[in-house]
PDB file of N, CA and C in Angstrom:
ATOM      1  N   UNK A   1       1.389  -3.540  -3.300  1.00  0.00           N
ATOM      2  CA  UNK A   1       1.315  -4.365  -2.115  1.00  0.00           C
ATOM      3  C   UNK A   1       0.041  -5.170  -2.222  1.00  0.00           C
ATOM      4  N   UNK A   2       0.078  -6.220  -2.063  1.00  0.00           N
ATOM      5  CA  UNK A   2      -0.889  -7.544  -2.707  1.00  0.00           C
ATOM      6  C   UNK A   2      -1.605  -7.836  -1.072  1.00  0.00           C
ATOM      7  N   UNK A   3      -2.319  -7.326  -0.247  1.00  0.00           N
ATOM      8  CA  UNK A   3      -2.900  -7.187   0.937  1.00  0.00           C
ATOM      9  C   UNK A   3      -4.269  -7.266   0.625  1.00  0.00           C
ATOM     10  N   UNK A   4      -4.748  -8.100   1.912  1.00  0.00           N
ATOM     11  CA  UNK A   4      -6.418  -8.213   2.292  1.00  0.00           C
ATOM     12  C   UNK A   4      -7.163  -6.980   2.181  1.00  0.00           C
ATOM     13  N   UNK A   5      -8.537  -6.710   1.641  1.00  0.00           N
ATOM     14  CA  UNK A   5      -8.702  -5.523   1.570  1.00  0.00           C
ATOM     15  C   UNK A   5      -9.174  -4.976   3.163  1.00  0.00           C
ATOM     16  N   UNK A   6      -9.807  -3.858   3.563  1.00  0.00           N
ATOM     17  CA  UNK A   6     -10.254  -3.596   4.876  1.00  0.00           C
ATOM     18  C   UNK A   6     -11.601  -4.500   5.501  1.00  0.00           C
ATOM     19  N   UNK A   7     -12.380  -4.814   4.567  1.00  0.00           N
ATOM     20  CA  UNK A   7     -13.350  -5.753   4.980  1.00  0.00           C
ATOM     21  C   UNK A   7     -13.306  -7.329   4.392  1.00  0.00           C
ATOM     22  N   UNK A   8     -12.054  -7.595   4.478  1.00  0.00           N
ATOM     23  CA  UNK A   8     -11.854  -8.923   4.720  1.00  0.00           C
ATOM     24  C   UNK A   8     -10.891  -9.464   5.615  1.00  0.00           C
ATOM     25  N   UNK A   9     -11.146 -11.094   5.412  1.00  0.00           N
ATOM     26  CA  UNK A   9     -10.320 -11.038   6.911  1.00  0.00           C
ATOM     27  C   UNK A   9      -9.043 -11.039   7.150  1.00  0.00           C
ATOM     28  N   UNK A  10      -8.466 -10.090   7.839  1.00  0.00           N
ATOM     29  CA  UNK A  10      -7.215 -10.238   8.279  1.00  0.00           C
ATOM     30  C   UNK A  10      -6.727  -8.382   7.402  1.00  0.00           C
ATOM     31  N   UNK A  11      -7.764  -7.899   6.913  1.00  0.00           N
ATOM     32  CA  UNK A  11      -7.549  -6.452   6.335  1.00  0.00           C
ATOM     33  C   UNK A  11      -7.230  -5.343   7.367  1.00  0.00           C
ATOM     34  N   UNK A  12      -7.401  -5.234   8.593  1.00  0.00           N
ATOM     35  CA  UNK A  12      -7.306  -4.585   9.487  1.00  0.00           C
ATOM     36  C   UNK A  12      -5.683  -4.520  10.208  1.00  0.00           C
ATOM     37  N   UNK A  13      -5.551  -6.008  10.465  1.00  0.00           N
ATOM     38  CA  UNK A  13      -3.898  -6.804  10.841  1.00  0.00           C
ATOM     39  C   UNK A  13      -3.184  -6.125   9.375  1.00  0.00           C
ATOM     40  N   UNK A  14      -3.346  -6.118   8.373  1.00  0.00           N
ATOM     41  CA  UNK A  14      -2.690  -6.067   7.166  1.00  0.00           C
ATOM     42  C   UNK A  14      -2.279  -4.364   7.019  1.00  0.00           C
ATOM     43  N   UNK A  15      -3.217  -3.603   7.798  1.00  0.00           N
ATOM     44  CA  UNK A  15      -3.184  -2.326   7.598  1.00  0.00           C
ATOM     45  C   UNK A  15      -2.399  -1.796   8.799  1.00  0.00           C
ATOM     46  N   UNK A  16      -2.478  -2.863  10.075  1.00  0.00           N
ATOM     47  CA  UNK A  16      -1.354  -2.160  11.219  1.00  0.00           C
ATOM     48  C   UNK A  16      -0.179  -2.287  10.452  1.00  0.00           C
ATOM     49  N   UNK A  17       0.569  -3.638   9.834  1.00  0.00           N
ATOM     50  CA  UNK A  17       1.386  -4.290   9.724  1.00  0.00           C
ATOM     51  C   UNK A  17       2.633  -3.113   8.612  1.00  0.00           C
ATOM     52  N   UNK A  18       1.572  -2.918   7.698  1.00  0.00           N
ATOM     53  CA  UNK A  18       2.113  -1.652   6.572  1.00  0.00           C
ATOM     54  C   UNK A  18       2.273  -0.332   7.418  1.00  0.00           C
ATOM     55  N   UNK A  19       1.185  -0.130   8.518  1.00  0.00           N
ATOM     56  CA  UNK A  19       1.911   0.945   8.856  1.00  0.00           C
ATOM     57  C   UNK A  19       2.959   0.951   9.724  1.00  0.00           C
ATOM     58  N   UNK A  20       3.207   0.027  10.490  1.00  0.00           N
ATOM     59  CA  UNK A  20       4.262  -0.725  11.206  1.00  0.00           C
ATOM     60  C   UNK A  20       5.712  -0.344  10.580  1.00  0.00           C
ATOM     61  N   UNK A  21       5.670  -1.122   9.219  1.00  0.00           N
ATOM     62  CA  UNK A  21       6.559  -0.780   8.130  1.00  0.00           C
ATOM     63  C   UNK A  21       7.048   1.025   7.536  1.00  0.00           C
ATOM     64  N   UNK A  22       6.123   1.475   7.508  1.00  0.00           N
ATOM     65  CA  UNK A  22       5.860   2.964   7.034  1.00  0.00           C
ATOM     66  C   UNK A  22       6.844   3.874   8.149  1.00  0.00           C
ATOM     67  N   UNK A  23       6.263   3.684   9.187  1.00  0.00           N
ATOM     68  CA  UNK A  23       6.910   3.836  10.510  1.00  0.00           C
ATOM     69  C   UNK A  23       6.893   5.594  10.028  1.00  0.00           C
ATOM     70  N   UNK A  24       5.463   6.010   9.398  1.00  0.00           N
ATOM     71  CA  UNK A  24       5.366   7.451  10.272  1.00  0.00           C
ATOM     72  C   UNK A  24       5.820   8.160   8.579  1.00  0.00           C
ATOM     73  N   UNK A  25       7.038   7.813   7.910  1.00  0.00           N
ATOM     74  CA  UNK A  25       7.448   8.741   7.066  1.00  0.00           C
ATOM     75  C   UNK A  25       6.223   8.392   5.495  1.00  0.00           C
ATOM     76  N   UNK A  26       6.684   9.807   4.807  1.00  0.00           N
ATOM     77  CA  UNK A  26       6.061  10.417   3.926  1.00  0.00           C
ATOM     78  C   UNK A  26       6.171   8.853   2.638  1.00  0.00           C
ATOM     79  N   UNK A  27       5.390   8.935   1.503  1.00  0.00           N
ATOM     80  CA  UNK A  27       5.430   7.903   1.036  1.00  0.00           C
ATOM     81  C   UNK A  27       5.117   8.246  -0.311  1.00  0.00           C
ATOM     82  N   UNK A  28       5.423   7.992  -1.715  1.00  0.00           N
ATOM     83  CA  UNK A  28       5.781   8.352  -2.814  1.00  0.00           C
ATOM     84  C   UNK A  28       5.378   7.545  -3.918  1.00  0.00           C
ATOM     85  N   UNK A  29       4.053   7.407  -4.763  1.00  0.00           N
ATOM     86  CA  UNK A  29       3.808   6.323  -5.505  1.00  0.00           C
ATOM     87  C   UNK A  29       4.252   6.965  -7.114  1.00  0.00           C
ATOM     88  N   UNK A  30       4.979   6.160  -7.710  1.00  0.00           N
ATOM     89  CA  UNK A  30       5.953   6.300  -8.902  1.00  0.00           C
ATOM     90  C   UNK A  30       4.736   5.520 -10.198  1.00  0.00           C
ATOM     91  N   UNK A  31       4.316   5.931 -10.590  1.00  0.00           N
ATOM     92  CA  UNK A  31       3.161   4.951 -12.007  1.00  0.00           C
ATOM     93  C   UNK A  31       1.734   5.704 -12.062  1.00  0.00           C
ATOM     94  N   UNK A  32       1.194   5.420 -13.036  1.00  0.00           N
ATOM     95  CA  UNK A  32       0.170   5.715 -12.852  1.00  0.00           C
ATOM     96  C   UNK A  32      -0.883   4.594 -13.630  1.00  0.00           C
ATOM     97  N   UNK A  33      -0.210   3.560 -13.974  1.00  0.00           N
ATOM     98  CA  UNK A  33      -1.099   2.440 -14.635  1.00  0.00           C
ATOM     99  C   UNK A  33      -2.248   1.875 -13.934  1.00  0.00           C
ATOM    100  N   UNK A  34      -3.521   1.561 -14.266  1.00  0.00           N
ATOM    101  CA  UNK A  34      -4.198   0.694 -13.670  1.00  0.00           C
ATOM    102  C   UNK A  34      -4.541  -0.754 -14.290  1.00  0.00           C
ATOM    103  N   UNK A  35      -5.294  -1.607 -12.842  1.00  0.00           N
ATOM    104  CA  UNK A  35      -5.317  -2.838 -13.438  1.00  0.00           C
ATOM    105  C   UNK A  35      -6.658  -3.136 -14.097  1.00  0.00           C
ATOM    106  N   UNK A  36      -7.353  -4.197 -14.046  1.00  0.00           N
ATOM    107  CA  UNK A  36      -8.535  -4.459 -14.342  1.00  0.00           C
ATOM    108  C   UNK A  36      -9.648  -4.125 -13.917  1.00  0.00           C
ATOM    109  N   UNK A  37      -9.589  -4.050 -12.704  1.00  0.00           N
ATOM    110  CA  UNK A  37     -10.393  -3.267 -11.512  1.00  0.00           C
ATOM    111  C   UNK A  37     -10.365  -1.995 -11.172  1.00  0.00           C
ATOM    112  N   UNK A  38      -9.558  -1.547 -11.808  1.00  0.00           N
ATOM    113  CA  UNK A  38      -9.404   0.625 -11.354  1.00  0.00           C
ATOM    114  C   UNK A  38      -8.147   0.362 -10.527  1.00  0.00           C
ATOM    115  N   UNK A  39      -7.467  -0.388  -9.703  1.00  0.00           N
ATOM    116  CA  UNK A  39      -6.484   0.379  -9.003  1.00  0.00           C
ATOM    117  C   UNK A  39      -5.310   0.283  -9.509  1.00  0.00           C
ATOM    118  N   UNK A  40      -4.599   1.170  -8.708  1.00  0.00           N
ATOM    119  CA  UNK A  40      -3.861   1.618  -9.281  1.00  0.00           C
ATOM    120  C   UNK A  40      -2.347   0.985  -8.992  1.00  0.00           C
ATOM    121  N   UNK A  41      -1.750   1.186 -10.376  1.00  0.00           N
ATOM    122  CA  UNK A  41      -0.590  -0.295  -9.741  1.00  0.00           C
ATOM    123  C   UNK A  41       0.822   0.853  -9.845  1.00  0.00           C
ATOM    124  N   UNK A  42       2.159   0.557  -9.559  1.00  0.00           N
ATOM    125  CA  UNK A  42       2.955   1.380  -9.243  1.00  0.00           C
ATOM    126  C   UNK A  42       3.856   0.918  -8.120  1.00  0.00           C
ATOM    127  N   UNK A  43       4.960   1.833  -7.767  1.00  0.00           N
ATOM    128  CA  UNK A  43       5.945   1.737  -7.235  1.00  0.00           C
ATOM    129  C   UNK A  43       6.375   2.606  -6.294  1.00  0.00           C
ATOM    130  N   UNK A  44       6.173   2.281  -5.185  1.00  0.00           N
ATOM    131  CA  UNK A  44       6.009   2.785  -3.724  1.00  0.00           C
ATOM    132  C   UNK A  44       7.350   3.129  -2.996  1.00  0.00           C
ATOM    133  N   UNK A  45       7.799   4.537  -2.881  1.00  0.00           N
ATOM    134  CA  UNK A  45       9.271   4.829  -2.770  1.00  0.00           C
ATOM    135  C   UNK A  45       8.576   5.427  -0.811  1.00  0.00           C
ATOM    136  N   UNK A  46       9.815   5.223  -0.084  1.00  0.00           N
ATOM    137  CA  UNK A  46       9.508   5.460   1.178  1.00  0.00           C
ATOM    138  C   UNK A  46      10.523   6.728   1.513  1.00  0.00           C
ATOM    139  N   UNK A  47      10.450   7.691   1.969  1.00  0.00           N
ATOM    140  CA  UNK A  47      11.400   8.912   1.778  1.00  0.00           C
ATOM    141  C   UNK A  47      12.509   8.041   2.564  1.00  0.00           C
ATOM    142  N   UNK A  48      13.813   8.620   2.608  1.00  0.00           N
ATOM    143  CA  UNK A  48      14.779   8.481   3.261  1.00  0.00           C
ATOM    144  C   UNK A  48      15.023   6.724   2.835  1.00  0.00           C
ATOM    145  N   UNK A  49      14.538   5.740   2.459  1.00  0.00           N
ATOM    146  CA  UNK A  49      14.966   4.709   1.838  1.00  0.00           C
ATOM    147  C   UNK A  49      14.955   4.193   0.195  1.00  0.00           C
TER     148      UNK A  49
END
């Protein structure tokens, strides 16, 4: 998910918005590759979808 980080602007809106989406259930990251920067890139399974 390609999102503002928390201290920039609009990182806060970006973090209701995903959890908005999330809507509470458990969440499942599939990879373990990283990018240039350390994080971590992968594939985000949402239980029940």
């Amino acid at each position: 998910i390609d999102a503002p980080e928390f201290g920039q602007p609009f990182g806060e809106q970006a973090r209701q918005a995903l959890g908005r989406k999330l809507g509470g259930g458990h969440v499942r990251v599939e990879g373990d590759a990283r990018d240039q920067h350390g994080r971590l890139l992968g594939t985000l399974r949402i239980a029940d979808r």
